[in-house]
PDB file of C-alpha atoms in Angstrom:
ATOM      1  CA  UNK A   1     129.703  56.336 139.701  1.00 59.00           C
ATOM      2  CA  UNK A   2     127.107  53.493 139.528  1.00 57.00           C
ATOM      3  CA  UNK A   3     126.043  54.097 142.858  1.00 54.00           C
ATOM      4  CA  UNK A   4     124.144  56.976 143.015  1.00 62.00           C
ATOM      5  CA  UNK A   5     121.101  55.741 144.460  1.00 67.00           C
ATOM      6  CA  UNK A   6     118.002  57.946 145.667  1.00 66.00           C
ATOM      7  CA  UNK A   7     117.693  55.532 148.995  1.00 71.00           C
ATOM      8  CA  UNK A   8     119.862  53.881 151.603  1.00 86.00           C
ATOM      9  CA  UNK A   9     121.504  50.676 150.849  1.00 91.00           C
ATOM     10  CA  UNK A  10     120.552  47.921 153.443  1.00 94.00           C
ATOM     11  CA  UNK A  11     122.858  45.809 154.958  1.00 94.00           C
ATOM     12  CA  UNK A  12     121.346  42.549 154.252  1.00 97.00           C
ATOM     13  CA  UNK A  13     119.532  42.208 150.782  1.00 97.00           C
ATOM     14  CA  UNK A  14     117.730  38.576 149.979  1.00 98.00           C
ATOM     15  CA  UNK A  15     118.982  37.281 146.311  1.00 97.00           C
ATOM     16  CA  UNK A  16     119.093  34.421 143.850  1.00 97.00           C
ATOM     17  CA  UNK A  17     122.466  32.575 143.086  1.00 96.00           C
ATOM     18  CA  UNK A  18     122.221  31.780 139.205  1.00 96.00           C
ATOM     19  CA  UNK A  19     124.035  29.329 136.801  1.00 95.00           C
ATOM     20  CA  UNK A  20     125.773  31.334 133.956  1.00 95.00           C
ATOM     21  CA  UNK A  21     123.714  34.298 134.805  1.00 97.00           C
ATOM     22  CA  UNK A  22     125.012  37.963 135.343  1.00 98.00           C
ATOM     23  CA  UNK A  23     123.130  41.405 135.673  1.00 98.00           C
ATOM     24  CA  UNK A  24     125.030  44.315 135.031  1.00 98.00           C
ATOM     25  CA  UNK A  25     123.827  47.983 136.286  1.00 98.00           C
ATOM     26  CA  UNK A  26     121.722  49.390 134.074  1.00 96.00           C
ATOM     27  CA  UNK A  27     120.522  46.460 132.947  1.00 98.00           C
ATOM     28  CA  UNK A  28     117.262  44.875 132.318  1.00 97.00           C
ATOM     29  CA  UNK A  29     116.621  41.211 132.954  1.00 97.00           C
ATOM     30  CA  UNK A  30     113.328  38.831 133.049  1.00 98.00           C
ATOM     31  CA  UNK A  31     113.001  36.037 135.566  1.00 98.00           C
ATOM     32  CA  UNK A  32     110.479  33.226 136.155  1.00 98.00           C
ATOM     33  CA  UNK A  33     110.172  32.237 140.033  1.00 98.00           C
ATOM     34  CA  UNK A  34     108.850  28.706 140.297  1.00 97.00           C
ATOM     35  CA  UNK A  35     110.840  27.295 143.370  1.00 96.00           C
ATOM     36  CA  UNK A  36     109.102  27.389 146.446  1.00 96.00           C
ATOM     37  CA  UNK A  37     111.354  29.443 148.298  1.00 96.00           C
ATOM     38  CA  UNK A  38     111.938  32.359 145.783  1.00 97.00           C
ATOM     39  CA  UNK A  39     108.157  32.310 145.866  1.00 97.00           C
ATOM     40  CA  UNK A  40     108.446  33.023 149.096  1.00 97.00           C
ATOM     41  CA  UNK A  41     111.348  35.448 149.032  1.00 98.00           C
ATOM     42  CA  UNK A  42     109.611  37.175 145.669  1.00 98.00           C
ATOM     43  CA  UNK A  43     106.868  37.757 148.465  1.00 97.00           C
ATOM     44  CA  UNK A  44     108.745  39.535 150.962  1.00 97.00           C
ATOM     45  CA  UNK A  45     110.733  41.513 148.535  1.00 97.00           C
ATOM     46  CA  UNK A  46     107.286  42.905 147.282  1.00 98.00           C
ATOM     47  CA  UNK A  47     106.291  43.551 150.668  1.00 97.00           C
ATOM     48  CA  UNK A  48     109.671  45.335 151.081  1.00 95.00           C
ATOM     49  CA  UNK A  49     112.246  47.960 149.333  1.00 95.00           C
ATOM     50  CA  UNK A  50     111.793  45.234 145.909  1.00 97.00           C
ATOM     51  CA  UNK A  51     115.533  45.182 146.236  1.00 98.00           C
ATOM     52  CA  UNK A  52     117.087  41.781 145.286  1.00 98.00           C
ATOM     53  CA  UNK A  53     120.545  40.538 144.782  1.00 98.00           C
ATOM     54  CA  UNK A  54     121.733  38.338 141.709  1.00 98.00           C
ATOM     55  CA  UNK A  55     124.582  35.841 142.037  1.00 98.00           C
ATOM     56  CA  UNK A  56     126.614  33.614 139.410  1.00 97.00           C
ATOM     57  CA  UNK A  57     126.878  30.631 140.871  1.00 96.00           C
ATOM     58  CA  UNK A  58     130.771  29.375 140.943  1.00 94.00           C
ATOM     59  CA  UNK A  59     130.616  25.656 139.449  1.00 85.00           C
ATOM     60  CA  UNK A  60     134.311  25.407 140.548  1.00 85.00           C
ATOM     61  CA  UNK A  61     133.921  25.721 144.052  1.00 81.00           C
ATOM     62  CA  UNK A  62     130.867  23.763 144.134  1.00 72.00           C
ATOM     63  CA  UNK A  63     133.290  20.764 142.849  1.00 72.00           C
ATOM     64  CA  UNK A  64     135.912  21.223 145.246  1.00 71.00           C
ATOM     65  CA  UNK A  65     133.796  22.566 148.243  1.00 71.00           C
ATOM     66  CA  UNK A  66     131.221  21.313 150.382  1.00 72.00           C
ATOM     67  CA  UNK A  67     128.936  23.957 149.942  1.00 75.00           C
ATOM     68  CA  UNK A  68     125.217  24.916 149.162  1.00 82.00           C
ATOM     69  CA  UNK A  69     125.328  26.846 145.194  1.00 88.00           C
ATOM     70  CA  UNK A  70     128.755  28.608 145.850  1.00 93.00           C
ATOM     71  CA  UNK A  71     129.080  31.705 144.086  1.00 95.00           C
ATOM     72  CA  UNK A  72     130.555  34.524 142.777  1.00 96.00           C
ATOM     73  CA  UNK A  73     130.776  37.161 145.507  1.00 96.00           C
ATOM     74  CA  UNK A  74     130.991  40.034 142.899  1.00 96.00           C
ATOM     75  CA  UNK A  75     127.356  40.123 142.121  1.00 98.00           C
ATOM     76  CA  UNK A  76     124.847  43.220 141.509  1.00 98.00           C
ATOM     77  CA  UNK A  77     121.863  44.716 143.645  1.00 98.00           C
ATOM     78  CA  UNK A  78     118.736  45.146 141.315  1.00 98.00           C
ATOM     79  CA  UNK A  79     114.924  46.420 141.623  1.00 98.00           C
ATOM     80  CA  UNK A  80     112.418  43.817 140.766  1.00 98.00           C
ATOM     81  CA  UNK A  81     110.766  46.496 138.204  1.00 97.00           C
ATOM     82  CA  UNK A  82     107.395  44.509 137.521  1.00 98.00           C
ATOM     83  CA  UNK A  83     105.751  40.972 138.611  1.00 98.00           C
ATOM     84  CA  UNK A  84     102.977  39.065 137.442  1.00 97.00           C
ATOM     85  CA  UNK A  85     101.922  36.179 139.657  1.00 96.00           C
ATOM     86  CA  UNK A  86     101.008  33.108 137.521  1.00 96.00           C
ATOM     87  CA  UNK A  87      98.011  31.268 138.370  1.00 96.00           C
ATOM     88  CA  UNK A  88      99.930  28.457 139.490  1.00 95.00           C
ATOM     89  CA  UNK A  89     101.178  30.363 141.725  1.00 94.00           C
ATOM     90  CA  UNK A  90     104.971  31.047 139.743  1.00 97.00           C
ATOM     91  CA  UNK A  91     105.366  34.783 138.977  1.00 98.00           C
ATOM     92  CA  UNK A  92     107.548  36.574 135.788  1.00 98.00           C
ATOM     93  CA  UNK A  93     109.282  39.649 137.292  1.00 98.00           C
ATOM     94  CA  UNK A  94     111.501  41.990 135.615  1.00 98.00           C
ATOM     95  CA  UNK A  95     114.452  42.831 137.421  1.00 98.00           C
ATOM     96  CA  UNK A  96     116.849  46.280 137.025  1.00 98.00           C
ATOM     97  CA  UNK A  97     120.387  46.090 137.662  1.00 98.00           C
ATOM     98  CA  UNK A  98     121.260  49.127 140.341  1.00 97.00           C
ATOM     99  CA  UNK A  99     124.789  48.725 140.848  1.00 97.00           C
ATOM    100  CA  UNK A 100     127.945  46.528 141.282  1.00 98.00           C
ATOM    101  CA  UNK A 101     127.979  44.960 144.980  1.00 98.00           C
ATOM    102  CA  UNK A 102     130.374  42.535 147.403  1.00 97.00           C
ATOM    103  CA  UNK A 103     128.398  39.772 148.377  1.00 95.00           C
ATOM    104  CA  UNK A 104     131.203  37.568 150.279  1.00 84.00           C
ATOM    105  CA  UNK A 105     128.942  36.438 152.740  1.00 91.00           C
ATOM    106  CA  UNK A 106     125.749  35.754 153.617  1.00 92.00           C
ATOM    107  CA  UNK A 107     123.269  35.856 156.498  1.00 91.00           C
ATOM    108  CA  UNK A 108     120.532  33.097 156.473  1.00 91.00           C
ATOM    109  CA  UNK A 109     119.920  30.114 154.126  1.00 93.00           C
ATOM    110  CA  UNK A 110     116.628  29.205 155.086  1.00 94.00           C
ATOM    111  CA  UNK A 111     114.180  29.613 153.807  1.00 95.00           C
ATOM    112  CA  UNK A 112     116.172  31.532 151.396  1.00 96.00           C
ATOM    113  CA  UNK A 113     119.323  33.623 151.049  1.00 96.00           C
ATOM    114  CA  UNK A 114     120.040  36.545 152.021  1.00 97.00           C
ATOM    115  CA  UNK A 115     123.238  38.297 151.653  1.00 97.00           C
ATOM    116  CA  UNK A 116     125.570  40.242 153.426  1.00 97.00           C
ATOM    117  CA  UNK A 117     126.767  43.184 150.594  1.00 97.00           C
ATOM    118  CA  UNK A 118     129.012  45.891 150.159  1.00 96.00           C
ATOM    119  CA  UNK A 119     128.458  48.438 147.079  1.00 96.00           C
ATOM    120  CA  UNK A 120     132.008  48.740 145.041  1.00 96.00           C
ATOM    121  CA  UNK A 121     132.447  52.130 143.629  1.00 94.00           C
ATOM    122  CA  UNK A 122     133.443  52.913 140.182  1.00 96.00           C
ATOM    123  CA  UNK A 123     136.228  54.589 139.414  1.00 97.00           C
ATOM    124  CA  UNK A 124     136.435  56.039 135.876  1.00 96.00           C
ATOM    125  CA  UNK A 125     140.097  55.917 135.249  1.00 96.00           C
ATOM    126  CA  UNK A 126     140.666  58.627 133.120  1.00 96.00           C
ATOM    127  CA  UNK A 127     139.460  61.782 131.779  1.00 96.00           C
ATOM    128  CA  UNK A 128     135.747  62.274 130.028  1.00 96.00           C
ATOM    129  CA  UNK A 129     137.142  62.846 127.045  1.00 97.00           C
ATOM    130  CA  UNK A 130     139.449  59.601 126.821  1.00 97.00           C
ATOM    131  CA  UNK A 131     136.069  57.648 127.881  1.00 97.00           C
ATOM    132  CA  UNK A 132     134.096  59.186 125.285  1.00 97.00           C
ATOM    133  CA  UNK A 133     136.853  58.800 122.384  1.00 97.00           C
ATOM    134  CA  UNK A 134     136.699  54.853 123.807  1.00 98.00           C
ATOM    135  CA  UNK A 135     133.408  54.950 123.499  1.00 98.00           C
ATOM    136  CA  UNK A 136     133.546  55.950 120.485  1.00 97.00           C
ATOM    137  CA  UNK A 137     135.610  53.327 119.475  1.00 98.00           C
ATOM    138  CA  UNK A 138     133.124  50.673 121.019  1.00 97.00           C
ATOM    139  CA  UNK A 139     130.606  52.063 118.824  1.00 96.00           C
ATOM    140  CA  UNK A 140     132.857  51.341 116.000  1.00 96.00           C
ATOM    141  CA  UNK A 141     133.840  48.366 117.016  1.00 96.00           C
ATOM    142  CA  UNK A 142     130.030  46.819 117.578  1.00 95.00           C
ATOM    143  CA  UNK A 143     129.014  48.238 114.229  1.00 93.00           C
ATOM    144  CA  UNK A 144     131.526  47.139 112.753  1.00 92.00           C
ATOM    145  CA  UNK A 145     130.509  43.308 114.052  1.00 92.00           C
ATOM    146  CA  UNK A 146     127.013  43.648 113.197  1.00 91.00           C
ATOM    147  CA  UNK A 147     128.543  44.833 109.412  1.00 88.00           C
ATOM    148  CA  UNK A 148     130.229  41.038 109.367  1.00 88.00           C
ATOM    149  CA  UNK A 149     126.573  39.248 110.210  1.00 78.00           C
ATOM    150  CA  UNK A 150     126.518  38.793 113.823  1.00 65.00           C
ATOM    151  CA  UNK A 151     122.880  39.636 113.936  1.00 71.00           C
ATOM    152  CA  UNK A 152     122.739  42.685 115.609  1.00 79.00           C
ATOM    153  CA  UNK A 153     118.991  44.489 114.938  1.00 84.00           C
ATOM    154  CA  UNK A 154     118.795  48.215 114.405  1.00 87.00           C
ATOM    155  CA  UNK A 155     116.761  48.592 116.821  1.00 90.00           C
ATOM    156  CA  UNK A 156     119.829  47.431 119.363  1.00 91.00           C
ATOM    157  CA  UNK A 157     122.357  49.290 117.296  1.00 90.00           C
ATOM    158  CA  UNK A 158     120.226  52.907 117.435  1.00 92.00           C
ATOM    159  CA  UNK A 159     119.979  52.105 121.376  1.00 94.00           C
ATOM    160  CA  UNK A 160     123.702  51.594 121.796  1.00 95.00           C
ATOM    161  CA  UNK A 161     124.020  55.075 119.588  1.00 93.00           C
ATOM    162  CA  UNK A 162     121.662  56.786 121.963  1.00 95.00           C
ATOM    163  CA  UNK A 163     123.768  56.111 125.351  1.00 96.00           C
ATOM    164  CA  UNK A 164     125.779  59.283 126.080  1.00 95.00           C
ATOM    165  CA  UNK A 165     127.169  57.267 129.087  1.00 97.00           C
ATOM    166  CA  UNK A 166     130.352  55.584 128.712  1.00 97.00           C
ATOM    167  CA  UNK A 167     129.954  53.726 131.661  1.00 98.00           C
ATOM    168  CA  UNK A 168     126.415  52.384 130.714  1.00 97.00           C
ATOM    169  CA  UNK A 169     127.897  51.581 127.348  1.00 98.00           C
ATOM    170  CA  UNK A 170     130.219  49.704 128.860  1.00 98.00           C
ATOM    171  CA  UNK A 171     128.038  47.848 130.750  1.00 98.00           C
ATOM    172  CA  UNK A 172     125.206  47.364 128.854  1.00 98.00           C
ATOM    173  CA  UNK A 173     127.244  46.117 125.718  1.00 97.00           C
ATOM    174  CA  UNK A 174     128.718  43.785 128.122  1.00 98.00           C
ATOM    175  CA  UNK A 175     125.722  42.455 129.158  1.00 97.00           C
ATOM    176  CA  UNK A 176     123.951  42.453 125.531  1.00 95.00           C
ATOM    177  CA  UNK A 177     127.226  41.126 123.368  1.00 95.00           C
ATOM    178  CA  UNK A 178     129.341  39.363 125.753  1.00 95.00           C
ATOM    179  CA  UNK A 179     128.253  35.586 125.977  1.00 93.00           C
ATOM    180  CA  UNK A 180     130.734  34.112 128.041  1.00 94.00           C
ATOM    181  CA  UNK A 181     130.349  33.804 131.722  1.00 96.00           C
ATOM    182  CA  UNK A 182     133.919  34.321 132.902  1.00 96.00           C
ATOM    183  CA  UNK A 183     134.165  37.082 130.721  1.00 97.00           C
ATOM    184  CA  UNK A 184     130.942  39.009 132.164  1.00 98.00           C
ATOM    185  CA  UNK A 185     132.234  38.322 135.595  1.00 98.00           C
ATOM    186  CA  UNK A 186     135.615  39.558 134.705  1.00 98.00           C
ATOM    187  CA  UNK A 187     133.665  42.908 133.275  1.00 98.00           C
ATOM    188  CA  UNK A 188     131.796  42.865 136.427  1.00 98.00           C
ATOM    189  CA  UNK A 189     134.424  42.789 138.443  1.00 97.00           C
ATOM    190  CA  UNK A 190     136.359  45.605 137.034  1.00 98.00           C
ATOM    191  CA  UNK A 191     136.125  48.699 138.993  1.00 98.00           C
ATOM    192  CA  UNK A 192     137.579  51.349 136.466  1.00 98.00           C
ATOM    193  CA  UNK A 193     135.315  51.763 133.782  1.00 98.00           C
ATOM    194  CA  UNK A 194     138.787  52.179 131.389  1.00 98.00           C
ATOM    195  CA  UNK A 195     139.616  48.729 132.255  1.00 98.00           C
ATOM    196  CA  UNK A 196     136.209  47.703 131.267  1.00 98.00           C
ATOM    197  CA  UNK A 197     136.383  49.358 127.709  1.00 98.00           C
ATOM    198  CA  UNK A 198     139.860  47.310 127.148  1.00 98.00           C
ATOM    199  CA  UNK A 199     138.337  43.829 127.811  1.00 98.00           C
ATOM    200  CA  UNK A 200     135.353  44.788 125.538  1.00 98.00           C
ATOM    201  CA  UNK A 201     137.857  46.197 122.938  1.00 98.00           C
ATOM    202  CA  UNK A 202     140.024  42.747 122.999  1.00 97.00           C
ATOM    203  CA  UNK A 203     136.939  40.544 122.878  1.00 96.00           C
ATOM    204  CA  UNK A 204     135.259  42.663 120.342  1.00 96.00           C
ATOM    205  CA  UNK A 205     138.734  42.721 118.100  1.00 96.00           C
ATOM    206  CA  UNK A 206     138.895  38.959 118.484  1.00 94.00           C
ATOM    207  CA  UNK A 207     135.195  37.800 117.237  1.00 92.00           C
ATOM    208  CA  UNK A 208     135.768  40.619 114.449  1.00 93.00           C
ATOM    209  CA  UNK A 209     139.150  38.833 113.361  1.00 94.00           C
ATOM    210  CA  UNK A 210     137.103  35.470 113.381  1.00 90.00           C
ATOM    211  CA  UNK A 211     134.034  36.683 111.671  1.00 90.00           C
ATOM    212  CA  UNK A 212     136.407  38.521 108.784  1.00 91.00           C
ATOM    213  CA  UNK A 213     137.830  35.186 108.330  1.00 90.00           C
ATOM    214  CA  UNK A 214     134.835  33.093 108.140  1.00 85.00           C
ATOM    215  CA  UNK A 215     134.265  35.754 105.831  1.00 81.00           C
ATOM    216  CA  UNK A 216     137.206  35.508 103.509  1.00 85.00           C
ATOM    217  CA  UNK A 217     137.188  31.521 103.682  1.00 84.00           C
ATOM    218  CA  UNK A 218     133.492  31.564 102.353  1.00 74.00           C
ATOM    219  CA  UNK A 219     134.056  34.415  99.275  1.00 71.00           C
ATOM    220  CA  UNK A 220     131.166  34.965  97.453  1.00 53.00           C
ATOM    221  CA  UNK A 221     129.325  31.307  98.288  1.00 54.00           C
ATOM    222  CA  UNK A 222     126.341  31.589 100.372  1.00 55.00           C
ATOM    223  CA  UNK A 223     125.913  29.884 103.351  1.00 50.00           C
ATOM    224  CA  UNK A 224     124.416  26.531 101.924  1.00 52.00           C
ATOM    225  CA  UNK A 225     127.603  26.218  99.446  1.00 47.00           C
ATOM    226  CA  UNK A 226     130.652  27.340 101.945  1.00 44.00           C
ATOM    227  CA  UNK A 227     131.591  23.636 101.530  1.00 49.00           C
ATOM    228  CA  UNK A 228     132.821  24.752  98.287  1.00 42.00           C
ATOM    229  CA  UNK A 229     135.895  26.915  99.341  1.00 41.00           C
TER     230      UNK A 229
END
């Protein structure tokens, strides 16, 4: 599904291995390059297809294993959209997530990575009809948080209503509303789009249980008297 590309995937794509960082398809994220050698590798990607991998880097393996930023190998290919060189020679790109990707290994270190990927197919799971009444209900669900004052603009809220996709739903609302890392990667990681709706539907449930009972605790106080209740 999220790999209907226009090109042919390389073998090898250079990429940046990230601390609590993940791109989902579809996705927009800005980056500032600074270190010397993703200045360099910012270079050649320009020169090149502008194809880039990005990485989560795995903190647990880097504490148990002798290696260089371990990561996460389920990672996703994206475009480097724009760049604007600094003149201090640091650029600000904005980068495009393309699709979901295996990135178990990897083919040169120096003077910076490249990896070895594999694109992972989506599978939708069930019928488009089931996916759009689940979308549906993830529409419900995120107004439903923004209703209980989680600070949701309308500007984000009108977006989310324009998707038709439920897969970009999906994945967009998991990379706009989910914060925490081992939650995105588990999204990531999920293949069937269905599966992906179910994780967003618990997590979604559980911040809406917490936020109605903040809710109930504080009554009619506002926020400077909740020490009231």
């Amino acid at each position: 599904m999220d790999s209907d590309l226009s090109f042919s995937l390389p073998d090898t794509v250079p990429g940046m291995t990230l601390p609590e960082v993940v791109l989902f398809p579809q996705a927009t994220m800005p980056l500032y390059i600074f270190e010397p050698r993703y200045r360099k590798m910012l270079e050649d990607i320009l020169d090149g297809n502008r194809l880039m991998v990005i990485a989560t880097q795995d903190k647990e393996r880097s504490q148990s294993e002798d290696l260089f930023e371990a990561y996460h190998p389920q990672a996703t290919l994206g475009l480097v959209q724009s760049s604007q060189k600094n003149p201090d020679g640091t650029s600000s790109i904005l980068v495009q997530g393309l699709l979901r990707v295996n990135a178990e290994t990897t083919c040169q270190e120096e003077p910076y990575r490249i990896f070895a990927i594999n694109p992972l197919e989506s599978e939708a799971g069930d019928t488009s009809e089931n996916l759009e009444k689940h979308a549906n209900k993830l529409s419900a669900l995120i107004q439903r948080r923004s209703e209980l004052g989680n600070n949701l603009s309308r500007e984000i809220l009108r977006f989310f209503e324009s998707i038709d996709d439920p897969e970009i739903l999906a994945d967009l609302v998991s990379f706009t509303l989910i914060n925490n890392t081992a939650s995105k990667l588990e999204l990531l990681s999920a293949l069937k789009v269905t599966q992906r709706f179910e994780i967003l539907f618990e997590h979604l449930t559980e911040e809406i249980k917490h936020l109605e009972l903040i809710s109930k605790l504080k009554g009619k106080l506002d926020n400077e008297r909740i020490d009231w209740n």
